[in-house]
XYZ file of C-alpha atoms in Angstrom:
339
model
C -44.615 52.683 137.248
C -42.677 50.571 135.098
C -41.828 50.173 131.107
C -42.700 47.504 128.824
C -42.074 47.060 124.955
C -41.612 44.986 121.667
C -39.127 44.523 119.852
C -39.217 43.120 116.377
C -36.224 42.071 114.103
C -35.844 39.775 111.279
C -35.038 36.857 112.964
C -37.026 37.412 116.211
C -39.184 38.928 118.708
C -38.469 40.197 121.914
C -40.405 41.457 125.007
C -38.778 43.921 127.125
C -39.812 45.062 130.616
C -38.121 46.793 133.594
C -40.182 46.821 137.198
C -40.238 49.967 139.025
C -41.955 49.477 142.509
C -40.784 50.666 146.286
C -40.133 46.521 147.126
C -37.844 44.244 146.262
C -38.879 41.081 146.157
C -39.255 38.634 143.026
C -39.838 35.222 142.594
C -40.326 32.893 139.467
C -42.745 30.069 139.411
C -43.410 27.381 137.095
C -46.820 26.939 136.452
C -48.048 23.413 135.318
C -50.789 22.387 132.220
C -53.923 20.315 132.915
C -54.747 22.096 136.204
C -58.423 22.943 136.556
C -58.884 26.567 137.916
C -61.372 28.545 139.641
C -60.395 32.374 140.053
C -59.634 34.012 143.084
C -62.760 36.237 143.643
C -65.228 36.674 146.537
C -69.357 36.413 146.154
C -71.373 37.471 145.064
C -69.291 37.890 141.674
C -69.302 34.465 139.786
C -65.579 33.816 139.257
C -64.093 32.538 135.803
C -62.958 28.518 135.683
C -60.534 27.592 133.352
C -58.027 24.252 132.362
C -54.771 25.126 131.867
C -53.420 24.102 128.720
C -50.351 25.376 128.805
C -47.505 26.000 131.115
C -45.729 28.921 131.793
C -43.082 30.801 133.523
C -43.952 33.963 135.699
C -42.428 36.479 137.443
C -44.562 37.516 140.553
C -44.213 39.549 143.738
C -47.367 38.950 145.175
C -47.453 34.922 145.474
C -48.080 32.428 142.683
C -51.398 32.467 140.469
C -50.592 36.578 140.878
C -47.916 37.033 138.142
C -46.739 40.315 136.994
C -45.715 38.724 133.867
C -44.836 35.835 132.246
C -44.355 33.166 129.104
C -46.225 29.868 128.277
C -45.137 27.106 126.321
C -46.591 28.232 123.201
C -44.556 31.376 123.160
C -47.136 33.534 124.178
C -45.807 36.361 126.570
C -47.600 39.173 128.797
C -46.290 42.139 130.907
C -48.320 45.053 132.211
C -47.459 48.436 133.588
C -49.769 51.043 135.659
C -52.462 53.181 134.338
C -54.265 55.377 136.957
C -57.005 55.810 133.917
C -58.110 52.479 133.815
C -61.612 51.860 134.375
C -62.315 48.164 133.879
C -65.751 47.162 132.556
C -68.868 47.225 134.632
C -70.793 44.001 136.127
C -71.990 42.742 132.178
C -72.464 39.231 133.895
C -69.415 37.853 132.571
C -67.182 35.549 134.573
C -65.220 37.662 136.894
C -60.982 37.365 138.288
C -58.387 39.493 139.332
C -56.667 42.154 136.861
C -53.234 39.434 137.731
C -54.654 36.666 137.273
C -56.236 37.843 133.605
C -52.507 37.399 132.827
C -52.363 33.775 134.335
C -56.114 32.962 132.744
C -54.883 33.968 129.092
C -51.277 32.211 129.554
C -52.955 29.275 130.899
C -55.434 29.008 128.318
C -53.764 30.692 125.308
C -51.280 30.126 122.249
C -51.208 33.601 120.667
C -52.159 37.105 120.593
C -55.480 36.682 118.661
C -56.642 33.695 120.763
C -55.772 36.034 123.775
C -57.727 38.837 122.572
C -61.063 36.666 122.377
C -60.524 34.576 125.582
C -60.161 38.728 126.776
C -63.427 39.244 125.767
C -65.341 36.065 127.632
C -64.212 37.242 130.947
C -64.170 40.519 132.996
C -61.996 41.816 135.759
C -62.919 42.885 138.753
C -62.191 43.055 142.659
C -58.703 44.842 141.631
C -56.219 46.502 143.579
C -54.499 48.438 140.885
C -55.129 49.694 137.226
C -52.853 47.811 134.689
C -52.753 47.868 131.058
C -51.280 45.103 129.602
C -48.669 44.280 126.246
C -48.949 40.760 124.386
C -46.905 39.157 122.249
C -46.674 35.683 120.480
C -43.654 33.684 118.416
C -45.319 34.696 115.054
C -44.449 37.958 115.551
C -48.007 39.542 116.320
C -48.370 42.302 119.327
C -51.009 44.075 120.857
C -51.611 46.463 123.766
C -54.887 45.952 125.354
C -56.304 49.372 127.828
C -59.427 49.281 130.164
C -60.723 53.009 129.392
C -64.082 54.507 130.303
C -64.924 51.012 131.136
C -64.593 49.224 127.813
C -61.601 46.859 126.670
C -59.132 48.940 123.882
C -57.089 47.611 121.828
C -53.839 48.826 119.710
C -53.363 46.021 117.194
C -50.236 45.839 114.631
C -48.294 47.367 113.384
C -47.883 49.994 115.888
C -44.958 52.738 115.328
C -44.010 52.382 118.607
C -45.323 48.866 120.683
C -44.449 50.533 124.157
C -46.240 50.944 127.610
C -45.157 53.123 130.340
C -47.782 54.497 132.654
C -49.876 56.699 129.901
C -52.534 55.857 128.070
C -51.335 54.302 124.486
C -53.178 56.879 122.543
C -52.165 60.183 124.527
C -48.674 58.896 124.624
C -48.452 58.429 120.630
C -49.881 61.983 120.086
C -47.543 63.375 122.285
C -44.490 61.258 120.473
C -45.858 62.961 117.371
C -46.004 66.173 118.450
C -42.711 66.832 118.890
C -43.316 67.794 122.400
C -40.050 67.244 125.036
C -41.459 69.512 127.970
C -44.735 69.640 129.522
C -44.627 72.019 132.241
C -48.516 71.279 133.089
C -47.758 67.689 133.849
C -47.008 66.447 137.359
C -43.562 64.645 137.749
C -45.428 61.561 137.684
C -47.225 62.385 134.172
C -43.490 63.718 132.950
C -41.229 60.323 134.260
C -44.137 58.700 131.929
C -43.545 60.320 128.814
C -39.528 60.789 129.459
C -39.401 57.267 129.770
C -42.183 56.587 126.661
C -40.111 58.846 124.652
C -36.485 57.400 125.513
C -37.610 54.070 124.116
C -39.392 55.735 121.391
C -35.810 57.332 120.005
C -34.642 53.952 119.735
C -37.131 52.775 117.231
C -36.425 55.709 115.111
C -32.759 54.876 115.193
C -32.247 52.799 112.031
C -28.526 52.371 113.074
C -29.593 50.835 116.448
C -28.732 46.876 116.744
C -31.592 46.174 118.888
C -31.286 41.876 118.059
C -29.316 40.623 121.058
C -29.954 40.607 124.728
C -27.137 43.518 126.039
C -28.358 45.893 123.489
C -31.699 45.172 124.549
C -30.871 45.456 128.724
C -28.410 48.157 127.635
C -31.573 50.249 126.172
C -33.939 48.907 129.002
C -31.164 50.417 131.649
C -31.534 53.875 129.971
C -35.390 53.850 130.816
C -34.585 52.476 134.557
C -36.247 54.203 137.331
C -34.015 54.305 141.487
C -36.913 51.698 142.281
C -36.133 49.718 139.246
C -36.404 46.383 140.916
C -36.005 43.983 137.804
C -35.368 43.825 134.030
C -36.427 41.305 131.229
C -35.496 40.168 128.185
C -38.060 37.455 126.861
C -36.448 36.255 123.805
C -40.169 34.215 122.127
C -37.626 32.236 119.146
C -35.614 30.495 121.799
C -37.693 30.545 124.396
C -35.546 32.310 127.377
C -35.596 34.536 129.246
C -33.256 37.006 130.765
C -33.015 38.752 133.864
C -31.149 41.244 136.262
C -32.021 42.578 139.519
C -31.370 45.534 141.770
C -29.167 42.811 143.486
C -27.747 41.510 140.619
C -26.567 43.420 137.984
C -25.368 40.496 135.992
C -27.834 38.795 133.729
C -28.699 35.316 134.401
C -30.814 32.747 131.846
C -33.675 30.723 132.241
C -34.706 28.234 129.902
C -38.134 26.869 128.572
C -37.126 24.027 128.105
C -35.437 23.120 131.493
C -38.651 22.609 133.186
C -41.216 19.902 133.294
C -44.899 21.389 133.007
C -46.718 18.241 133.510
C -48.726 17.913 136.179
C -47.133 14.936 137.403
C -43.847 17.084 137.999
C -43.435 19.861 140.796
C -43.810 23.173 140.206
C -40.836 25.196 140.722
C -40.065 28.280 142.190
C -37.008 30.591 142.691
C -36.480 33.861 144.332
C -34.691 35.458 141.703
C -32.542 37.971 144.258
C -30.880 35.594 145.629
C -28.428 33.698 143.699
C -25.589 30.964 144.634
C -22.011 29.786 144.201
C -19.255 31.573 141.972
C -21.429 31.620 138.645
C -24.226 32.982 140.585
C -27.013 30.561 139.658
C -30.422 30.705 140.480
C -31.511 27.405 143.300
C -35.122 26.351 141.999
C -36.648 24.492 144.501
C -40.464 22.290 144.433
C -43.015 24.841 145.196
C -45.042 24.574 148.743
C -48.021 26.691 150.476
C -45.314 27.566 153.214
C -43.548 29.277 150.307
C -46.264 30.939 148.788
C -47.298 32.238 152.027
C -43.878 33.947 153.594
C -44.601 35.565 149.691
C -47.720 36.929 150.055
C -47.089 37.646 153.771
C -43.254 39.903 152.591
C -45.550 41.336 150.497
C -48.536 42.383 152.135
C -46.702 43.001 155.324
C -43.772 45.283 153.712
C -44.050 48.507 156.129
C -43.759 50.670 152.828
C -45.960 49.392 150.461
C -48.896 49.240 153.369
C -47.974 52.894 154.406
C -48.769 53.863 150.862
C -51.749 51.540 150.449
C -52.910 52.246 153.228
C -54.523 48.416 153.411
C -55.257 46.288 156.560
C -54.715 42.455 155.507
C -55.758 40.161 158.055
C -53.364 36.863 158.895
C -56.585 34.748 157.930
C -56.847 36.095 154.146
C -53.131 36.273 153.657
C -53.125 32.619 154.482
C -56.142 32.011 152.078
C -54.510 33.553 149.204
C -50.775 31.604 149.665
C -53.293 28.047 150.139
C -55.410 29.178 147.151
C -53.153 27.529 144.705
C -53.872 24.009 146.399
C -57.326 24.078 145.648
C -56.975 23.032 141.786
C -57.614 19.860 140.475
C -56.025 17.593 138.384
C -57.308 16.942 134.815
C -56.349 13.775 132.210
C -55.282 14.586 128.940
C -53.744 12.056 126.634
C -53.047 10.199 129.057
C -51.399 12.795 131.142
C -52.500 12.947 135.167
């Protein structure tokens, strides 16, 4: 499920997202520049290589390199919600990776919406498990919400009277905001949670008197679109570069900084499991990231008796272990002088 949205003030922008999925886990990883990449994807699909330019923070639940979101260093942020209608482009003999690590690829390699839109275009995304449309932002202030439908790349480009995603396509969920329309007795419940929760952010924007510049009113409007499997909420502020976040666990806010992290290559990434926190102030224990980490990630995950009774999927030991090692197979790359 899941909600995502801009908000735009004066003084700054603001990307908003809560996480509604039946698991609980979350981690954070720091994500390092001047790393040469080679996607994820099996043969006989070519898969997309890339340098990282920038680095980035991002929120996963899947392992690192798999982010469900996330910021880079130039500001740039993406998030991404379901859509069952998503029909990502056919084999055009484009450079292929996963519909997660699109997000890493364009944070990676990316400083703002535009640039993101045309690296969009250079690759294609295939070998997916789920259907995702995605919502970018940048510090100048540009947006854009980028759909996969009938197998071609769409996208809503600024100004938009409402910059949200829930799990609808952009353009049905507009006309419907238009309309007028608060029941739709058609709809299944899953259709219906979609547009209740499109619509409940969409009030706010017509709200003039609404002080939607500071992080509680933000989480404050974020916790009347939560979900019971609301897992996590954030609050990217793109002027100061933080972000804030609460968790099922942790109903408390808690900040993380840009600028407390070291993206050079030469440092350690870093990695947190952001429902579990320490000590009376409840602070967040970032430790140097490891395969053995990654792996009891991707194993919580693809092991979690729920989500594979749903899924119905049968992951063997052997690829759960490739996917937690795949991060160890980039290189290293010198620029200015950086290893």
């Amino acid at each position: 499920m899941s909600t995502a949205f801009v908000v735009k003030s004066q003084e700054n922008i603001w990307v908003c997202k809560n996480q509604d999925v039946i698991y609980d886990e979350v981690y954070l990883f720091t994500n390092q520049r001047n790393l040469h990449k080679t996607a994820l994807i099996m043969p006989p699909s070519i898969p997309a290589s890339w340098t990282s330019k920038y680095g980035s923070l991002t929120v996963s639940q899947v392992g690192k390199e798999n982010p469900n979101g996330g910021i880079n260093e130039a500001g740039l942020v993406i998030e991404q919600t379901t859509l069952w209608a998503t029909q990502y482009p056919a084999d055009n003999g484009l450079p292929v990776l996963s519909e997660l690590q699109w997000i890493q690829y364009l944070l990676d390699t990316c400083s703002t919406v535009g640039e993101a839109l045309e690296a969009a275009r250079k690759i294609r995304i295939d070998q997916s498990t789920s259907q995702l449309h995605y919502l970018l932002a940048d510090r100048t202030g540009n947006y854009a919400i980028v759909e996969f439908l009938h197998g071609q790349m769409c996208v809503h480009a600024m100004p938009l009277e409402v910059p949200v995603i829930t799990n609808s396509a952009y353009s049905d969920a507009i006309r419907e905001f238009k309309s007028g329309k608060r029941s739709w007795s058609h709809w299944d419940e899953y259709e219906k949670n979609s547009m209740d929760r499109f619509l409940c952010i969409a009030g706010a924007y017509a709200q003039s008197d609404m002080y939607l510049d500071h992080p509680g009113a933000l989480f404050k409007l974020l916790v009347s679109a939560k979900r019971k499997d609301t897992v996590f909420s954030l609050v990217y502020d793109l002027q100061q570069m933080e972000l804030h976040v609460t968790t099922s666990k942790h109903k408390e806010g808690v900040l993380i900084r840009m600028t407390d992290f070291d993206f050079s290559n030469a440092s350690h990434a870093q990695v947190t499991n952001l429902q579990c926190r320490l000590g009376e102030q409840e602070e967040l224990l970032f430790e140097d990231y490891s395969a053995d980490i990654n792996k009891e990630v991707v194993r919580s995950f693809f092991r979690d008796p729920l989500l594979t009774s749903v899924f119905q999927w049968e992951i063997p030991d052997e690829l759960i272990h490739y996917i937690a090692h795949y991060p160890d197979s980039y290189t290293t790359c010198t620029v200015n002088g950086e290893q």
